[in-house]
């Protein structure tokens, strides 16, 4: 069905809009297992590539609104002002000039379906039947903790973990007025990506991200040593680690960093003494004591690997052991799971709140409204998304049965009862991870070493 976008243009900000560009995608509803969409409207013929090695690639959306206006800035929460924009001489990635946030400008969108096809469309200006997404900012990086125990979005920091969704909410709000943790606005980022790349498979388009980093109880110390910055493990196991990545060392098991926490691998060298051969994983920081059977494991990776890409999307290496970025949002999937606030699930039905002042766990009334569809009631590879005209952005998985290379191409976890929501996956999730990788199976008190948040 053709859309006369000019005829439907409305007045905006006191100025009549006589024409506006509309960028759209469409796909067959029935019997369509492919991850890709077809471009429509003013998106026809456009090319969108992301770098997989840091080199320049063609992306026509770099110069098109709203994508062109997604910019990383330094923001002062106390003064409530932008202090610098990426490219300015005083801009800093490291947080010394304020929180490092990425602006997502306001835009308008619509979703509609006919007997055969479903459609998404994005416009800069108001059009009859389109819904406005107000502009907002998201942390360029997952939230980290400063030395004075405040949350920070900045380069060179390790993601904060082991907090409940409520703790992250409170700590995020404490950053400053109008701050919180990532919420329903995540769906706006999904939509911008989908219309730009016209494909659900974000790992194929953007890169694998931190999704293939080693974590195994088999990676045990072969040698006991005192006051050292290394751990000796079997050669075959050590070959799964990468110089520059973050590791921790625990006593006898992974998910334990009692020996060494968040250390960077400085080198991996051969080791041979007596009847023991293997490799030494050398790391930075204070020396530690290593006991036989201590375990080395990958943990949340330090932020900032994609700083060299600026506002470009993609990765510097597509090996599953490197960060991925989408238009100023580093590790939007992979590395650590990220809570999505304002969404509670009860017996497979999502309840959504759009008022951050009223976000609360295990709440299913008041400002929390049920969406008009039921989520998938079993785990598996995502196949279809739900749609509700009253919640047009909120599209969660309603059916499974796909794979890593078709339909949604990402995995979905679920369970009966009261559940909270997280998205994206962590450093060892492999092909399951991506922009449509949801975990909706734990309760509100859950914490873990691989779950974080984003301002």
C-alpha positions as a Python dict, from the first residue, in 0.01 Angstrom:
ca = {
    (1, 'X'): (0, 0, 0),
    (2, 'X'): (156, 330, -106),
    (3, 'X'): (186, 611, 145),
    (4, 'X'): (147, 973, 31),
    (5, 'X'): (382, 1124, 285),
    (6, 'X'): (359, 1479, 151),
    (7, 'X'): (-18, 1491, 169),
    (8, 'X'): (-7, 1365, 527),
    (9, 'X'): (251, 1615, 652),
    (10, 'X'): (136, 1829, 943),
    (11, 'X'): (245, 2156, 1099),
    (12, 'X'): (547, 2122, 1327),
    (13, 'X'): (684, 2381, 1570),
    (14, 'X'): (485, 2659, 1406),
    (15, 'X'): (631, 2594, 1063),
    (16, 'X'): (427, 2411, 803),
    (17, 'X'): (607, 2110, 664),
    (18, 'X'): (530, 2070, 297),
    (19, 'X'): (759, 1776, 239),
    (20, 'X'): (945, 1527, 453),
    (21, 'X'): (1162, 1228, 389),
    (22, 'X'): (1032, 891, 504),
    (23, 'X'): (1263, 593, 543),
    (24, 'X'): (1086, 261, 551),
    (25, 'X'): (1121, -115, 546),
    (26, 'X'): (873, -393, 474),
    (27, 'X'): (863, -772, 472),
    (28, 'X'): (620, -1052, 400),
    (29, 'X'): (424, -1162, 705),
    (30, 'X'): (369, -1525, 608),
    (31, 'X'): (642, -1778, 528),
    (32, 'X'): (924, -1532, 571),
    (33, 'X'): (1211, -1683, 765),
    (34, 'X'): (1477, -1449, 628),
    (35, 'X'): (1625, -1193, 868),
    (36, 'X'): (1630, -918, 605),
    (37, 'X'): (1371, -655, 515),
    (38, 'X'): (1310, -468, 189),
    (39, 'X'): (1364, -92, 178),
    (40, 'X'): (1071, 136, 95),
    (41, 'X'): (996, 506, 46),
    (42, 'X'): (1306, 725, 50),
    (43, 'X'): (1520, 437, 179),
    (44, 'X'): (1504, 254, -155),
    (45, 'X'): (1855, 218, -295),
    (46, 'X'): (2033, 332, 20),
    (47, 'X'): (2338, 140, 143),
    (48, 'X'): (2421, 83, 510),
    (49, 'X'): (2749, -83, 604),
    (50, 'X'): (2930, -104, 936),
    (51, 'X'): (3304, -143, 966),
    (52, 'X'): (3434, -479, 1089),
    (53, 'X'): (3799, -378, 1107),
    (54, 'X'): (3801, -4, 1168),
    (55, 'X'): (3832, 94, 802),
    (56, 'X'): (3597, 334, 624),
    (57, 'X'): (3281, 188, 472),
    (58, 'X'): (2984, 333, 286),
    (59, 'X'): (2680, 419, 494),
    (60, 'X'): (2433, 656, 333),
    (61, 'X'): (2249, 701, 663),
    (62, 'X'): (2544, 893, 807),
    (63, 'X'): (2402, 1204, 639),
    (64, 'X'): (2031, 1138, 699),
    (65, 'X'): (1822, 1251, 996),
    (66, 'X'): (1780, 1116, 1264),
    (67, 'X'): (2091, 896, 1232),
    (68, 'X'): (2311, 1192, 1139),
    (69, 'X'): (2213, 1369, 1462),
    (70, 'X'): (2306, 1087, 1697),
    (71, 'X'): (2607, 1243, 1869),
    (72, 'X'): (2815, 1157, 2172),
    (73, 'X'): (2853, 1446, 2416),
    (74, 'X'): (2998, 1532, 2755),
    (75, 'X'): (2719, 1620, 2995),
    (76, 'X'): (2736, 1789, 3334),
    (77, 'X'): (2451, 1650, 3550),
    (78, 'X'): (2491, 1926, 3809),
    (79, 'X'): (2468, 2215, 3565),
    (80, 'X'): (2230, 2019, 3340),
    (81, 'X'): (2422, 2113, 3030),
    (82, 'X'): (2628, 1968, 2746),
    (83, 'X'): (2989, 2071, 2796),
    (84, 'X'): (3130, 1937, 2468),
    (85, 'X'): (3034, 1738, 2159),
    (86, 'X'): (3249, 1468, 2003),
    (87, 'X'): (3493, 1639, 1769),
    (88, 'X'): (3529, 1946, 1991),
    (89, 'X'): (3877, 2019, 2122),
    (90, 'X'): (3758, 1987, 2483),
    (91, 'X'): (3560, 1665, 2436),
    (92, 'X'): (3679, 1380, 2659),
    (93, 'X'): (3594, 1010, 2644),
    (94, 'X'): (3731, 944, 2994),
    (95, 'X'): (3463, 1123, 3195),
    (96, 'X'): (3685, 1412, 3305),
    (97, 'X'): (3451, 1655, 3127),
    (98, 'X'): (3124, 1498, 3238),
    (99, 'X'): (2915, 1192, 3171),
    (100, 'X'): (2978, 1052, 2823),
    (101, 'X'): (2630, 1027, 2675),
    (102, 'X'): (2493, 975, 2324),
    (103, 'X'): (2205, 1189, 2202),
    (104, 'X'): (1920, 1016, 2020),
    (105, 'X'): (1721, 1301, 1860),
    (106, 'X'): (1344, 1311, 1840),
    (107, 'X'): (1184, 1138, 1544),
    (108, 'X'): (849, 1002, 1431),
    (109, 'X'): (763, 647, 1339),
    (110, 'X'): (478, 419, 1244),
    (111, 'X'): (417, 48, 1218),
    (112, 'X'): (138, -98, 1009),
    (113, 'X'): (46, -421, 840),
    (114, 'X'): (-188, -527, 563),
    (115, 'X'): (-289, -875, 451),
    (116, 'X'): (56, -965, 323),
    (117, 'X'): (322, -729, 456),
    (118, 'X'): (432, -544, 768),
    (119, 'X'): (597, -203, 754),
    (120, 'X'): (808, 32, 966),
    (121, 'X'): (861, 395, 869),
    (122, 'X'): (1064, 679, 1022),
    (123, 'X'): (1031, 1051, 957),
    (124, 'X'): (1200, 1364, 1088),
    (125, 'X'): (873, 1555, 1094),
    (126, 'X'): (523, 1491, 1222),
    (127, 'X'): (298, 1296, 986),
    (128, 'X'): (-58, 1190, 1048),
    (129, 'X'): (-60, 846, 1206),
    (130, 'X'): (304, 863, 1316),
    (131, 'X'): (410, 854, 1682),
    (132, 'X'): (671, 1091, 1825),
    (133, 'X'): (974, 962, 2011),
    (134, 'X'): (1106, 1255, 2218),
    (135, 'X'): (1480, 1306, 2210),
    (136, 'X'): (1684, 1144, 2487),
    (137, 'X'): (2037, 1047, 2585),
    (138, 'X'): (2185, 706, 2665),
    (139, 'X'): (2523, 633, 2817),
    (140, 'X'): (2780, 565, 2548),
    (141, 'X'): (2900, 279, 2770),
    (142, 'X'): (2742, 44, 3024),
    (143, 'X'): (2738, 201, 3369),
    (144, 'X'): (3057, 180, 3573),
    (145, 'X'): (3132, 276, 3934),
    (146, 'X'): (3358, 564, 4029),
    (147, 'X'): (3589, 571, 4330),
    (148, 'X'): (3319, 758, 4525),
    (149, 'X'): (3062, 485, 4443),
    (150, 'X'): (2866, 679, 4181),
    (151, 'X'): (2765, 548, 3841),
    (152, 'X'): (2951, 680, 3539),
    (153, 'X'): (2944, 639, 3164),
    (154, 'X'): (3304, 681, 3061),
    (155, 'X'): (3581, 514, 2863),
    (156, 'X'): (3838, 295, 3035),
    (157, 'X'): (3606, 164, 3307),
    (158, 'X'): (3475, -180, 3396),
    (159, 'X'): (3099, -235, 3389),
    (160, 'X'): (2932, -236, 3729),
    (161, 'X'): (2756, -566, 3806),
    (162, 'X'): (2610, -761, 4099),
    (163, 'X'): (2328, -513, 4163),
    (164, 'X'): (1952, -566, 4144),
    (165, 'X'): (1750, -374, 3890),
    (166, 'X'): (1619, -162, 4179),
    (167, 'X'): (1970, -79, 4302),
    (168, 'X'): (2077, 21, 3953),
    (169, 'X'): (1765, 235, 3923),
    (170, 'X'): (1835, 419, 4247),
    (171, 'X'): (2204, 465, 4170),
    (172, 'X'): (2121, 588, 3819),
    (173, 'X'): (1873, 845, 3950),
    (174, 'X'): (2136, 964, 4197),
    (175, 'X'): (2359, 1075, 3909),
    (176, 'X'): (2141, 1383, 3853),
    (177, 'X'): (1804, 1523, 3764),
    (178, 'X'): (1626, 1335, 3485),
    (179, 'X'): (1873, 1046, 3500),
    (180, 'X'): (1771, 683, 3530),
    (181, 'X'): (1866, 350, 3377),
    (182, 'X'): (1780, 241, 3023),
    (183, 'X'): (1408, 180, 2976),
    (184, 'X'): (1149, 161, 2695),
    (185, 'X'): (1370, 393, 2490),
    (186, 'X'): (1578, 86, 2407),
    (187, 'X'): (1306, -7, 2157),
    (188, 'X'): (1370, 325, 1979),
    (189, 'X'): (1735, 225, 1933),
    (190, 'X'): (1623, -113, 1798),
    (191, 'X'): (1397, 59, 1546),
    (192, 'X'): (1664, 303, 1430),
    (193, 'X'): (1902, 13, 1375),
    (194, 'X'): (1639, -196, 1194),
    (195, 'X'): (1536, 72, 947),
    (196, 'X'): (1902, 158, 885),
    (197, 'X'): (2029, -195, 825),
    (198, 'X'): (1703, -363, 721),
    (199, 'X'): (1805, -686, 892),
    (200, 'X'): (1739, -843, 1232),
    (201, 'X'): (2082, -1005, 1247),
    (202, 'X'): (2276, -737, 1432),
    (203, 'X'): (2580, -963, 1479),
    (204, 'X'): (2615, -1004, 1104),
    (205, 'X'): (2566, -635, 1033),
    (206, 'X'): (2754, -472, 1321),
    (207, 'X'): (2989, -749, 1433),
    (208, 'X'): (2985, -1024, 1692),
    (209, 'X'): (3077, -802, 1986),
    (210, 'X'): (3203, -946, 2314),
    (211, 'X'): (3022, -1278, 2279),
    (212, 'X'): (3297, -1542, 2248),
    (213, 'X'): (3520, -1479, 2548),
    (214, 'X'): (3631, -1780, 2748),
    (215, 'X'): (3466, -1889, 3072),
    (216, 'X'): (3527, -2244, 3190),
    (217, 'X'): (3605, -2425, 3515),
    (218, 'X'): (3867, -2620, 3317),
    (219, 'X'): (4098, -2316, 3313),
    (220, 'X'): (4274, -2411, 3637),
    (221, 'X'): (4612, -2306, 3768),
    (222, 'X'): (4873, -2580, 3724),
    (223, 'X'): (5129, -2415, 3954),
    (224, 'X'): (5109, -2249, 4297),
    (225, 'X'): (5298, -1918, 4312),
    (226, 'X'): (5332, -1633, 4559),
    (227, 'X'): (5331, -1261, 4484),
    (228, 'X'): (5292, -1291, 4107),
    (229, 'X'): (5102, -1131, 3821),
    (230, 'X'): (5033, -1447, 3628),
    (231, 'X'): (4846, -1773, 3631),
    (232, 'X'): (4978, -2088, 3458),
    (233, 'X'): (4716, -2296, 3278),
    (234, 'X'): (4709, -2560, 3004),
    (235, 'X'): (4822, -2434, 2664),
    (236, 'X'): (4503, -2536, 2482),
    (237, 'X'): (4294, -2343, 2734),
    (238, 'X'): (4518, -2036, 2738),
    (239, 'X'): (4489, -2009, 2359),
    (240, 'X'): (4124, -1907, 2408),
    (241, 'X'): (4225, -1584, 2582),
    (242, 'X'): (4335, -1260, 2417),
    (243, 'X'): (4595, -1001, 2514),
    (244, 'X'): (4417, -685, 2629),
    (245, 'X'): (4102, -853, 2752),
    (246, 'X'): (3973, -847, 3109),
    (247, 'X'): (3999, -1153, 3333),
    (248, 'X'): (3944, -1239, 3696),
    (249, 'X'): (4080, -1523, 3910),
    (250, 'X'): (3873, -1715, 4161),
    (251, 'X'): (3911, -1993, 4412),
    (252, 'X'): (3822, -2323, 4248),
    (253, 'X'): (3539, -2195, 4027),
    (254, 'X'): (3430, -1932, 3780),
    (255, 'X'): (3189, -1659, 3895),
    (256, 'X'): (3436, -1590, 4174),
    (257, 'X'): (3701, -1316, 4178),
    (258, 'X'): (3836, -1356, 4529),
    (259, 'X'): (4196, -1383, 4405),
    (260, 'X'): (4208, -1112, 4137),
    (261, 'X'): (3930, -890, 4000),
    (262, 'X'): (3911, -713, 3663),
    (263, 'X'): (4270, -749, 3545),
    (264, 'X'): (4392, -682, 3191),
    (265, 'X'): (4598, -950, 3018),
    (266, 'X'): (4932, -794, 2928),
    (267, 'X'): (5082, -1097, 2754),
    (268, 'X'): (5048, -1473, 2714),
    (269, 'X'): (5379, -1657, 2722),
    (270, 'X'): (5506, -2014, 2714),
    (271, 'X'): (5581, -2187, 3043),
    (272, 'X'): (5784, -2501, 3108),
    (273, 'X'): (5940, -2612, 3435),
    (274, 'X'): (5992, -2966, 3553),
    (275, 'X'): (5714, -3187, 3426),
    (276, 'X'): (5466, -2896, 3385),
    (277, 'X'): (5422, -2717, 3055),
    (278, 'X'): (5156, -2467, 2963),
    (279, 'X'): (5114, -2094, 2918),
    (280, 'X'): (5139, -1804, 3158),
    (281, 'X'): (4855, -1554, 3138),
    (282, 'X'): (5020, -1236, 3263),
    (283, 'X'): (4805, -954, 3400),
    (284, 'X'): (4830, -603, 3541),
    (285, 'X'): (4761, -475, 3892),
    (286, 'X'): (4888, -574, 4232),
    (287, 'X'): (5060, -913, 4268),
    (288, 'X'): (4852, -1201, 4408),
    (289, 'X'): (4899, -1550, 4542),
    (290, 'X'): (4791, -1830, 4310),
    (291, 'X'): (4696, -2174, 4439),
    (292, 'X'): (4670, -2490, 4231),
    (293, 'X'): (4320, -2517, 4083),
    (294, 'X'): (4245, -2145, 4104),
    (295, 'X'): (4039, -2060, 3795),
    (296, 'X'): (4093, -1776, 3548),
    (297, 'X'): (3785, -1654, 3362),
    (298, 'X'): (3672, -1370, 3138),
    (299, 'X'): (3470, -1096, 3308),
    (300, 'X'): (3308, -770, 3194),
    (301, 'X'): (3541, -593, 2955),
    (302, 'X'): (3676, -242, 3001),
    (303, 'X'): (3492, 21, 2796),
    (304, 'X'): (3638, 233, 2520),
    (305, 'X'): (3767, -5, 2253),
    (306, 'X'): (3541, 164, 1997),
    (307, 'X'): (3647, 520, 2083),
    (308, 'X'): (3863, 517, 1769),
    (309, 'X'): (3545, 473, 1561),
    (310, 'X'): (3389, 795, 1687),
    (311, 'X'): (3028, 793, 1568),
    (312, 'X'): (3075, 509, 1321),
    (313, 'X'): (2905, 175, 1380),
    (314, 'X'): (3072, -166, 1385),
    (315, 'X'): (3390, -295, 1548),
    (316, 'X'): (3768, -287, 1516),
    (317, 'X'): (3785, -667, 1491),
    (318, 'X'): (3506, -917, 1429),
    (319, 'X'): (3642, -1204, 1638),
    (320, 'X'): (3380, -1226, 1912),
    (321, 'X'): (3642, -1086, 2152),
    (322, 'X'): (3609, -719, 2058),
    (323, 'X'): (3355, -450, 2138),
    (324, 'X'): (3074, -351, 1904),
    (325, 'X'): (2916, -8, 1874),
    (326, 'X'): (2598, 126, 1718),
    (327, 'X'): (2609, 502, 1650),
    (328, 'X'): (2773, 599, 1976),
    (329, 'X'): (2634, 317, 2192),
    (330, 'X'): (2921, 82, 2272),
    (331, 'X'): (2837, -275, 2369),
    (332, 'X'): (2468, -221, 2299),
    (333, 'X'): (2474, -601, 2298),
    (334, 'X'): (2736, -839, 2436),
    (335, 'X'): (2985, -783, 2720),
    (336, 'X'): (2724, -763, 3000),
    (337, 'X'): (2347, -801, 3000),
    (338, 'X'): (2165, -470, 3053),
    (339, 'X'): (1851, -425, 3257),
    (340, 'X'): (1557, -256, 3086),
    (341, 'X'): (1357, -60, 3341),
    (342, 'X'): (985, 12, 3341),
    (343, 'X'): (886, -331, 3206),
    (344, 'X'): (752, -605, 3432),
    (345, 'X'): (626, -941, 3309),
    (346, 'X'): (358, -1149, 3476),
    (347, 'X'): (286, -1496, 3337),
    (348, 'X'): (426, -1408, 2992),
    (349, 'X'): (242, -1072, 2962),
    (350, 'X'): (450, -752, 2966),
    (351, 'X'): (335, -448, 3161),
    (352, 'X'): (491, -118, 3059),
    (353, 'X'): (528, 210, 3245),
    (354, 'X'): (642, 529, 3071),
    (355, 'X'): (682, 742, 3384),
    (356, 'X'): (1029, 691, 3536),
    (357, 'X'): (914, 836, 3868),
    (358, 'X'): (685, 535, 3911),
    (359, 'X'): (917, 255, 3802),
    (360, 'X'): (894, -33, 4048),
    (361, 'X'): (945, -408, 4037),
    (362, 'X'): (657, -656, 4066),
    (363, 'X'): (398, -391, 3984),
    (364, 'X'): (116, -463, 3740),
    (365, 'X'): (-135, -182, 3791),
    (366, 'X'): (-149, 196, 3797),
    (367, 'X'): (97, 336, 3543),
    (368, 'X'): (193, -18, 3442),
    (369, 'X'): (-30, -118, 3150),
    (370, 'X'): (-50, -462, 2993),
    (371, 'X'): (47, -490, 2628),
    (372, 'X'): (-208, -654, 2404),
    (373, 'X'): (-21, -972, 2327),
    (374, 'X'): (132, -1267, 2511),
    (375, 'X'): (506, -1332, 2503),
    (376, 'X'): (645, -1670, 2409),
    (377, 'X'): (585, -1924, 2685),
    (378, 'X'): (901, -2125, 2621),
    (379, 'X'): (1261, -2044, 2545),
    (380, 'X'): (1419, -2071, 2204),
    (381, 'X'): (1538, -1879, 1901),
    (382, 'X'): (1305, -1585, 1842),
    (383, 'X'): (1063, -1611, 1552),
    (384, 'X'): (797, -1338, 1577),
    (385, 'X'): (739, -1010, 1760),
    (386, 'X'): (420, -883, 1918),
    (387, 'X'): (257, -553, 1823),
    (388, 'X'): (8, -339, 2013),
    (389, 'X'): (-113, -5, 1877),
    (390, 'X'): (-131, 128, 2233),
    (391, 'X'): (238, 46, 2285),
    (392, 'X'): (371, 80, 1930),
    (393, 'X'): (741, 57, 2015),
    (394, 'X'): (722, -235, 2258),
    (395, 'X'): (790, -544, 2048),
    (396, 'X'): (881, -853, 2248),
    (397, 'X'): (916, -1211, 2127),
    (398, 'X'): (584, -1393, 2091),
    (399, 'X'): (700, -1718, 1931),
    (400, 'X'): (1019, -1921, 1908),
    (401, 'X'): (1138, -2181, 1662),
    (402, 'X'): (1391, -1992, 1455),
    (403, 'X'): (1768, -2018, 1456),
    (404, 'X'): (2079, -1802, 1474),
    (405, 'X'): (2049, -1730, 1101),
    (406, 'X'): (1677, -1684, 1039),
    (407, 'X'): (1373, -1498, 1173),
    (408, 'X'): (1489, -1277, 1464),
    (409, 'X'): (1827, -1459, 1479),
    (410, 'X'): (1851, -1399, 1858),
    (411, 'X'): (1750, -1611, 2155),
    (412, 'X'): (1466, -1564, 2404),
    (413, 'X'): (1444, -1679, 2767),
    (414, 'X'): (1119, -1681, 2961),
    (415, 'X'): (944, -1828, 3264),
    (416, 'X'): (606, -1823, 3438),
    (417, 'X'): (548, -1579, 3723),
    (418, 'X'): (669, -1226, 3798),
    (419, 'X'): (975, -1141, 3590),
    (420, 'X'): (1204, -851, 3506),
    (421, 'X'): (1371, -781, 3174),
    (422, 'X'): (1727, -762, 3047),
    (423, 'X'): (1863, -748, 2695),
    (424, 'X'): (2166, -797, 2473),
    (425, 'X'): (2357, -1087, 2626),
    (426, 'X'): (2703, -1122, 2778),
    (427, 'X'): (3060, -1207, 2679),
    (428, 'X'): (3006, -1584, 2640),
    (429, 'X'): (2662, -1600, 2476),
    (430, 'X'): (2786, -1658, 2123),
    (431, 'X'): (2527, -1642, 1845),
    (432, 'X'): (2240, -1603, 2093),
    (433, 'X'): (2335, -1240, 2157),
    (434, 'X'): (2208, -937, 1968),
    (435, 'X'): (1961, -651, 1975),
    (436, 'X'): (1663, -892, 2005),
    (437, 'X'): (1815, -1119, 2269),
    (438, 'X'): (1584, -1101, 2570),
    (439, 'X'): (1602, -1267, 2909),
    (440, 'X'): (1265, -1256, 3084),
    (441, 'X'): (1300, -1542, 3330),
    (442, 'X'): (1435, -1409, 3663),
    (443, 'X'): (1273, -1227, 3951),
    (444, 'X'): (1330, -875, 4078),
    (445, 'X'): (1597, -965, 4334),
    (446, 'X'): (1832, -1130, 4087),
    (447, 'X'): (2194, -1018, 4054),
    (448, 'X'): (2487, -1169, 3865),
    (449, 'X'): (2845, -1107, 3758),
    (450, 'X'): (2732, -1067, 3397),
    (451, 'X'): (2437, -827, 3438),
    (452, 'X'): (2480, -450, 3432),
    (453, 'X'): (2295, -136, 3335),
    (454, 'X'): (2317, 176, 3120),
    (455, 'X'): (2240, 537, 3211),
}
